[in-house]
């Protein structure tokens, strides 16, 4: 039987191949590859899509978070040694960006149902050095933003979205990317809005931050060879921008298909050994991942693989247990640590075929 890949990017991108080729040819023919019209065009389109006044295309999602923090450091909102609240349950990039700016990530455990940062646990971690909260919309589900906003306002903290997994998710009528002071996106190829290489963006309504971040992403310069800040070289290139403009046109359609597949899984997977994801609100989860839990996760994963069904684990080791953060190895963050043993991501992408979806459900229901 044909294996079901966890993600089939060849099939996913094959749907847009002729438009991609047209876009790439246009860039080749233009003779202009960095900081040109394609980047400007995509930035306008993505800002309009998210509902923000600014979008700055950058090199990748990690840099997008770093640049927001660097921007706030330039503004004097935070300085080296200050603390930033981050979820313990995320991809390492969220914390790395903080550490790489000389700031201190303070890890907060997640809510057992949504897997997103638990706002009720944040207050215990707020100190006089806390300057911001980074909310990750994990697996595509928007974090509990209304509660995070109240805390941010109460303690005068910046609220930053790590929206790397939630392009197009809608919360209280507004898109991810427009729900806080600034937001970071990744367009890594596997994302709901994926490029054909590394790419990222920042969205914000803050004019001053936008201006600073734009300069920071281009060697700290907004005037050629004149450098205001010690910036990075992190720019969305013309080819990726042209590809993203194509992909953006299909994002809502693709997200609808993801939500439809997720609904099918949720309505049809019936196995007492499997815990299904909890969705607060249908629009606020765009299912970058469909993550189930099982106390027999590793056996279940092997069983599915024997049936040709590939899965993934997001994430097998919490950030505070990684060697990169070995100084934190003795802290205990119970729910994040429990999840690392139990979570399993199923194949879910717009080009997944109906027969593949049915095969996955059938296999899960037969697992004993
Ligand atoms: C939650 C989260 N934040 C940040 C990133 C970093 O993005 P990139 O890989 O584009 O640097 C990723 C993506 O991999 C992510 O999933």
Short mmCIF file of C-alpha atoms and ligand atoms in Angstrom, two decimals:
data_model
loop_
_atom_site.label_atom_id
_atom_site.label_comp_id
_atom_site.label_asym_id
_atom_site.label_seq_id
_atom_site.Cartn_x
_atom_site.Cartn_y
_atom_site.Cartn_z
CA UNK A 1 0.00 0.00 0.00
CA UNK A 2 1.23 3.54 -0.81
CA UNK A 3 2.73 5.19 2.25
CA UNK A 4 0.97 8.30 3.55
CA UNK A 5 3.66 10.89 4.09
CA UNK A 6 3.45 13.15 7.10
CA UNK A 7 3.66 16.05 4.67
CA UNK A 8 3.94 15.73 0.91
CA UNK A 9 5.45 19.05 -0.17
CA UNK A 10 5.93 17.87 -3.73
CA UNK A 11 2.18 17.32 -3.99
CA UNK A 12 1.35 20.49 -2.05
CA UNK A 13 3.53 22.74 -4.21
CA UNK A 14 2.76 20.82 -7.40
CA UNK A 15 -0.72 22.41 -7.24
CA UNK A 16 0.83 25.83 -7.91
CA UNK A 17 3.83 24.78 -10.03
CA UNK A 18 2.95 26.73 -13.16
CA UNK A 19 2.21 29.92 -11.20
CA UNK A 20 5.45 29.48 -9.23
CA UNK A 21 7.43 29.06 -12.45
CA UNK A 22 5.86 32.21 -13.84
CA UNK A 23 6.73 34.12 -10.66
CA UNK A 24 10.33 32.90 -10.61
CA UNK A 25 10.80 33.71 -14.31
CA UNK A 26 9.51 37.21 -13.70
CA UNK A 27 12.12 37.74 -10.96
CA UNK A 28 14.95 36.25 -13.06
CA UNK A 29 14.02 38.50 -15.96
CA UNK A 30 13.82 41.58 -13.75
CA UNK A 31 17.53 41.36 -12.88
CA UNK A 32 16.68 42.58 -9.34
CA UNK A 33 16.87 40.01 -6.52
CA UNK A 34 17.03 41.77 -3.12
CA UNK A 35 14.90 44.66 -1.78
CA UNK A 36 12.77 45.14 -4.86
CA UNK A 37 9.19 45.35 -6.08
CA UNK A 38 8.20 41.76 -5.25
CA UNK A 39 9.04 42.23 -1.56
CA UNK A 40 7.20 45.54 -1.48
CA UNK A 41 4.17 43.98 -3.17
CA UNK A 42 4.01 40.99 -0.85
CA UNK A 43 4.46 43.20 2.22
CA UNK A 44 1.46 45.30 1.15
CA UNK A 45 -0.62 42.21 0.42
CA UNK A 46 0.22 40.49 3.68
CA UNK A 47 -0.35 43.62 5.80
CA UNK A 48 -3.76 44.02 4.12
CA UNK A 49 -4.50 40.33 4.69
CA UNK A 50 -3.60 40.49 8.39
CA UNK A 51 -5.24 43.90 8.87
CA UNK A 52 -2.13 45.78 10.00
CA UNK A 53 -0.62 48.99 8.72
CA UNK A 54 2.86 47.47 8.32
CA UNK A 55 4.52 44.27 7.19
CA UNK A 56 8.28 43.89 6.96
CA UNK A 57 9.55 40.85 5.07
CA UNK A 58 12.60 39.26 6.70
CA UNK A 59 14.84 36.22 6.30
CA UNK A 60 13.02 33.72 8.56
CA UNK A 61 10.75 33.38 11.60
CA UNK A 62 13.54 33.30 14.17
CA UNK A 63 14.85 36.63 12.88
CA UNK A 64 11.32 38.05 12.86
CA UNK A 65 11.08 37.51 16.64
CA UNK A 66 14.66 38.72 17.20
CA UNK A 67 14.04 41.86 15.17
CA UNK A 68 10.90 42.77 17.12
CA UNK A 69 12.85 42.42 20.38
CA UNK A 70 15.83 44.34 18.94
CA UNK A 71 13.39 47.06 17.85
CA UNK A 72 12.03 47.36 21.38
CA UNK A 73 15.61 47.50 22.71
CA UNK A 74 16.36 50.38 20.32
CA UNK A 75 13.20 52.13 21.59
CA UNK A 76 14.43 51.63 25.17
CA UNK A 77 11.41 49.50 26.08
CA UNK A 78 13.72 46.69 27.21
CA UNK A 79 17.41 46.17 27.78
CA UNK A 80 19.84 43.28 28.17
CA UNK A 81 19.03 41.15 31.21
CA UNK A 82 15.30 41.93 31.12
CA UNK A 83 12.84 39.05 31.23
CA UNK A 84 10.42 37.90 28.56
CA UNK A 85 7.60 35.44 29.30
CA UNK A 86 7.49 32.59 26.78
CA UNK A 87 5.52 29.34 26.63
CA UNK A 88 7.49 26.25 27.66
CA UNK A 89 5.65 24.33 24.97
CA UNK A 90 6.86 25.73 21.67
CA UNK A 91 9.48 25.29 19.00
CA UNK A 92 12.84 26.41 20.39
CA UNK A 93 12.96 29.50 18.14
CA UNK A 94 10.64 31.46 20.47
CA UNK A 95 13.09 31.17 23.38
CA UNK A 96 16.25 31.33 21.25
CA UNK A 97 15.27 34.72 19.84
CA UNK A 98 14.97 36.03 23.40
CA UNK A 99 18.30 34.56 24.51
CA UNK A 100 20.10 35.79 21.40
CA UNK A 101 19.06 39.37 22.25
CA UNK A 102 20.67 39.09 25.71
CA UNK A 103 17.22 38.88 27.29
CA UNK A 104 16.06 36.10 29.62
CA UNK A 105 13.28 33.70 28.59
CA UNK A 106 11.00 32.90 31.53
CA UNK A 107 9.11 29.72 30.75
CA UNK A 108 5.43 29.34 31.60
CA UNK A 109 3.52 26.07 31.38
CA UNK A 110 0.63 25.50 29.00
CA UNK A 111 -3.05 24.80 29.25
CA UNK A 112 -3.64 21.03 29.03
CA UNK A 113 -6.57 21.46 26.61
CA UNK A 114 -5.31 24.00 24.06
CA UNK A 115 -1.56 23.36 24.59
CA UNK A 116 -1.09 27.14 24.50
CA UNK A 117 0.44 29.27 27.30
CA UNK A 118 -1.76 29.24 30.42
CA UNK A 119 -2.48 32.89 31.31
CA UNK A 120 -3.36 31.96 34.90
CA UNK A 121 0.25 30.86 35.50
CA UNK A 122 1.85 34.03 34.16
CA UNK A 123 1.24 36.28 37.18
CA UNK A 124 3.54 34.17 39.38
CA UNK A 125 6.36 34.75 36.86
CA UNK A 126 6.01 38.52 36.40
CA UNK A 127 8.82 40.51 38.07
CA UNK A 128 10.08 44.10 37.89
CA UNK A 129 12.33 42.94 35.02
CA UNK A 130 9.51 41.48 32.90
CA UNK A 131 9.05 43.51 29.73
CA UNK A 132 7.01 41.37 27.35
CA UNK A 133 4.93 38.25 26.80
CA UNK A 134 5.40 36.23 23.62
CA UNK A 135 2.21 34.33 22.82
CA UNK A 136 2.73 31.40 20.45
CA UNK A 137 -0.33 30.25 18.51
CA UNK A 138 0.76 26.65 18.77
CA UNK A 139 -0.27 24.10 16.13
CA UNK A 140 -2.33 26.86 14.47
CA UNK A 141 -4.64 27.72 17.39
CA UNK A 142 -4.60 31.32 18.59
CA UNK A 143 -3.47 31.68 22.21
CA UNK A 144 -5.93 32.97 24.82
CA UNK A 145 -5.28 36.56 23.75
CA UNK A 146 -8.04 38.34 25.69
CA UNK A 147 -6.58 37.15 29.01
CA UNK A 148 -3.01 37.85 27.88
CA UNK A 149 -4.01 41.40 26.91
CA UNK A 150 -5.41 42.06 30.38
CA UNK A 151 -2.14 40.93 32.00
CA UNK A 152 -0.01 42.91 29.53
CA UNK A 153 -2.04 46.06 30.19
CA UNK A 154 -1.98 45.57 33.96
CA UNK A 155 1.84 45.20 34.11
CA UNK A 156 2.68 47.49 31.18
CA UNK A 157 4.19 44.66 29.12
CA UNK A 158 4.52 44.41 25.36
CA UNK A 159 2.45 41.60 23.90
CA UNK A 160 4.08 39.87 20.92
CA UNK A 161 2.53 37.15 18.75
CA UNK A 162 4.66 34.29 17.50
CA UNK A 163 2.26 33.53 14.64
CA UNK A 164 4.66 31.20 12.80
CA UNK A 165 2.06 28.40 12.87
CA UNK A 166 -1.18 30.37 12.51
CA UNK A 167 -1.33 32.29 9.22
CA UNK A 168 -4.95 33.22 8.62
CA UNK A 169 -6.36 32.17 12.00
CA UNK A 170 -9.14 34.49 13.18
CA UNK A 171 -9.73 35.53 16.79
CA UNK A 172 -12.61 37.81 17.77
CA UNK A 173 -12.97 38.79 14.12
CA UNK A 174 -9.30 39.75 13.65
CA UNK A 175 -6.49 37.86 11.98
CA UNK A 176 -3.43 36.44 13.75
CA UNK A 177 -0.72 39.04 13.23
CA UNK A 178 -3.01 41.90 14.24
CA UNK A 179 -3.84 40.77 17.77
CA UNK A 180 -0.96 42.31 19.73
CA UNK A 181 1.73 45.03 19.61
CA UNK A 182 3.71 43.15 16.97
CA UNK A 183 3.74 39.71 15.41
CA UNK A 184 6.36 37.39 13.92
CA UNK A 185 5.67 34.98 11.05
CA UNK A 186 7.71 32.18 9.54
CA UNK A 187 7.17 31.11 5.94
CA UNK A 188 9.35 28.01 6.29
CA UNK A 189 8.15 25.61 3.53
CA UNK A 190 5.98 23.41 5.80
CA UNK A 191 3.93 26.31 7.17
CA UNK A 192 0.30 27.03 6.18
CA UNK A 193 1.78 29.88 4.14
CA UNK A 194 5.09 28.39 3.05
CA UNK A 195 7.81 29.68 0.75
CA UNK A 196 10.25 27.55 -1.23
CA UNK A 197 13.04 28.30 1.22
CA UNK A 198 13.54 30.35 4.38
CA UNK A 199 11.42 33.47 4.77
CA UNK A 200 9.59 35.42 7.48
CA UNK A 201 7.77 38.66 8.27
CA UNK A 202 6.80 41.06 11.02
CA UNK A 203 3.40 42.74 11.18
CA UNK A 204 2.52 45.70 13.40
CA UNK A 205 0.50 48.90 13.62
CA UNK A 206 3.37 50.66 15.41
CA UNK A 207 4.86 53.16 12.90
CA UNK A 208 8.04 53.77 14.87
CA UNK A 209 8.72 50.08 15.55
CA UNK A 210 8.11 49.30 11.90
CA UNK A 211 10.64 51.89 10.77
CA UNK A 212 13.28 50.66 13.23
CA UNK A 213 12.72 46.97 12.42
CA UNK A 214 12.90 47.63 8.68
CA UNK A 215 16.28 49.30 9.14
CA UNK A 216 17.47 46.61 11.59
CA UNK A 217 16.70 43.90 9.04
CA UNK A 218 18.93 45.68 6.51
CA UNK A 219 22.20 46.21 8.40
CA UNK A 220 20.59 48.92 10.56
CA UNK A 221 20.33 51.14 7.51
CA UNK A 222 17.50 53.07 5.89
CA UNK A 223 19.84 55.07 3.71
CA UNK A 224 22.43 53.14 1.64
CA UNK A 225 25.80 52.86 3.48
CA UNK A 226 24.52 54.95 6.38
CA UNK A 227 24.00 52.75 9.46
CA UNK A 228 21.92 53.90 12.42
CA UNK A 229 21.89 50.59 14.29
CA UNK A 230 23.94 47.39 14.57
CA UNK A 231 21.44 45.49 12.46
CA UNK A 232 21.17 42.07 10.85
CA UNK A 233 21.17 41.01 7.23
CA UNK A 234 17.71 39.43 7.21
CA UNK A 235 15.65 40.37 4.17
CA UNK A 236 12.86 38.57 2.35
CA UNK A 237 14.34 37.98 -1.10
CA UNK A 238 12.51 38.67 -4.35
CA UNK A 239 12.02 35.04 -5.38
CA UNK A 240 10.48 34.02 -2.03
CA UNK A 241 8.31 37.17 -2.02
CA UNK A 242 7.00 36.34 -5.52
CA UNK A 243 6.26 32.74 -4.44
CA UNK A 244 4.49 33.95 -1.30
CA UNK A 245 2.25 36.31 -3.30
CA UNK A 246 1.04 33.25 -5.23
CA UNK A 247 0.55 31.17 -2.07
CA UNK A 248 -1.28 33.97 -0.25
CA UNK A 249 -4.05 33.91 -2.86
CA UNK A 250 -4.85 30.32 -1.84
CA UNK A 251 -4.27 30.59 1.91
CA UNK A 252 -7.93 30.89 2.98
CA UNK A 253 -8.99 28.06 0.67
CA UNK A 254 -6.15 25.87 2.00
CA UNK A 255 -7.00 26.71 5.61
CA UNK A 256 -10.66 25.82 4.99
CA UNK A 257 -9.56 22.41 3.71
CA UNK A 258 -7.32 21.94 6.76
CA UNK A 259 -10.26 22.76 9.07
CA UNK A 260 -12.50 20.35 7.13
CA UNK A 261 -10.00 17.49 7.47
CA UNK A 262 -9.54 18.29 11.17
CA UNK A 263 -13.32 18.18 11.67
CA UNK A 264 -13.46 14.81 9.95
CA UNK A 265 -10.73 13.48 12.24
CA UNK A 266 -12.44 14.87 15.34
CA UNK A 267 -15.84 13.43 14.40
CA UNK A 268 -14.59 10.01 13.34
CA UNK A 269 -11.58 9.04 15.46
CA UNK A 270 -13.15 7.00 18.23
CA UNK A 271 -10.64 5.24 20.43
CA UNK A 272 -10.53 5.56 24.23
CA UNK A 273 -6.73 5.48 24.08
CA UNK A 274 -6.60 8.64 22.02
CA UNK A 275 -7.26 12.19 23.24
CA UNK A 276 -8.36 14.57 20.49
CA UNK A 277 -7.45 18.27 20.29
CA UNK A 278 -9.78 20.79 21.91
CA UNK A 279 -10.83 23.69 19.72
CA UNK A 280 -12.06 26.83 21.48
CA UNK A 281 -13.53 28.38 18.37
CA UNK A 282 -13.69 26.96 14.83
CA UNK A 283 -12.05 29.96 13.12
CA UNK A 284 -9.27 30.42 15.65
CA UNK A 285 -7.55 27.12 14.77
CA UNK A 286 -6.09 26.72 11.27
CA UNK A 287 -4.62 23.29 12.01
CA UNK A 288 -1.00 23.75 11.12
CA UNK A 289 -0.86 20.48 13.03
CA UNK A 290 -3.54 18.05 14.19
CA UNK A 291 -2.12 16.79 17.46
CA UNK A 292 -3.57 13.84 19.33
CA UNK A 293 -2.37 12.46 22.66
CA UNK A 294 -1.96 8.93 23.93
CA UNK A 295 -0.24 7.46 26.97
CA UNK A 296 0.94 4.74 24.54
CA UNK A 297 2.16 7.27 21.98
CA UNK A 298 5.35 5.47 20.95
CA UNK A 299 3.53 2.16 20.36
CA UNK A 300 0.81 3.97 18.44
CA UNK A 301 3.43 5.68 16.28
CA UNK A 302 5.15 2.38 15.44
CA UNK A 303 1.77 0.74 14.73
CA UNK A 304 0.84 3.53 12.29
CA UNK A 305 4.22 3.34 10.59
CA UNK A 306 3.72 -0.42 10.09
CA UNK A 307 0.54 0.55 8.22
CA UNK A 308 2.49 3.05 6.09
CA UNK A 309 1.21 6.11 7.95
CA UNK A 310 3.93 8.61 8.86
CA UNK A 311 3.53 10.87 11.89
CA UNK A 312 5.63 13.44 13.74
CA UNK A 313 6.17 14.57 17.32
CA UNK A 314 5.87 18.27 18.08
CA UNK A 315 7.94 18.37 20.26
CA UNK A 316 9.78 15.38 21.74
CA UNK A 317 11.79 17.44 24.27
CA UNK A 318 10.63 20.63 26.00
CA UNK A 319 12.83 23.68 25.47
CA UNK A 320 13.98 23.76 29.12
CA UNK A 321 15.16 20.13 28.78
CA UNK A 322 17.26 20.80 25.69
CA UNK A 323 21.07 20.81 25.99
CA UNK A 324 21.05 24.37 24.66
CA UNK A 325 19.26 25.34 27.91
CA UNK A 326 21.16 22.94 30.18
CA UNK A 327 21.24 25.51 33.00
CA UNK A 328 17.48 25.03 33.31
CA UNK A 329 17.51 21.24 33.30
CA UNK A 330 16.35 20.99 36.92
CA UNK A 331 13.26 23.14 36.62
CA UNK A 332 9.96 21.29 36.41
CA UNK A 333 7.23 22.38 34.00
CA UNK A 334 4.74 19.54 34.42
CA UNK A 335 2.26 19.88 31.59
CA UNK A 336 4.88 20.64 28.93
CA UNK A 337 6.87 17.64 30.17
CA UNK A 338 3.80 15.38 30.08
CA UNK A 339 2.96 16.52 26.54
CA UNK A 340 6.43 15.70 25.22
CA UNK A 341 5.70 12.04 26.12
CA UNK A 342 2.16 11.91 24.71
CA UNK A 343 1.68 14.14 21.66
CA UNK A 344 1.52 12.81 18.13
CA UNK A 345 0.89 14.89 14.99
CA UNK A 346 -1.14 13.22 12.24
CA UNK A 347 -0.79 13.97 8.53
CA UNK A 348 -2.98 16.99 7.75
CA UNK A 349 -2.45 19.12 4.65
CA UNK A 350 -4.77 20.44 1.95
CA UNK A 351 -3.70 17.93 -0.72
CA UNK A 352 -4.26 14.91 1.55
CA UNK A 353 -6.68 12.64 -0.33
CA UNK A 354 -10.02 11.42 1.04
CA UNK A 355 -8.92 7.79 0.86
CA UNK A 356 -5.78 8.65 2.85
CA UNK A 357 -7.84 10.44 5.49
CA UNK A 358 -10.18 7.43 5.78
CA UNK A 359 -7.21 5.06 6.05
CA UNK A 360 -5.72 7.12 8.88
CA UNK A 361 -9.01 7.17 10.82
CA UNK A 362 -9.58 3.46 10.32
CA UNK A 363 -6.08 2.61 11.52
CA UNK A 364 -6.46 4.79 14.62
CA UNK A 365 -9.83 3.26 15.47
CA UNK A 366 -8.38 -0.27 15.18
CA UNK A 367 -5.43 0.43 17.51
CA UNK A 368 -5.78 -1.58 20.70
C1 LIG B 1 6.39 28.62 16.79
C2 LIG B 1 7.56 28.91 15.89
N1 LIG B 1 8.27 30.04 16.10
C3 LIG B 1 9.31 30.35 15.31
C4 LIG B 1 9.68 29.56 14.27
C5 LIG B 1 10.91 29.90 13.51
O1 LIG B 1 10.72 30.07 12.17
P1 LIG B 1 11.92 29.82 11.11
O2 LIG B 1 12.16 28.35 11.05
O3 LIG B 1 11.39 30.40 9.86
O4 LIG B 1 13.09 30.56 11.62
C6 LIG B 1 8.94 28.41 13.99
C7 LIG B 1 9.22 27.57 12.81
O5 LIG B 1 9.82 26.73 12.54
C8 LIG B 1 7.86 28.06 14.83
O6 LIG B 1 7.15 26.94 14.63
#
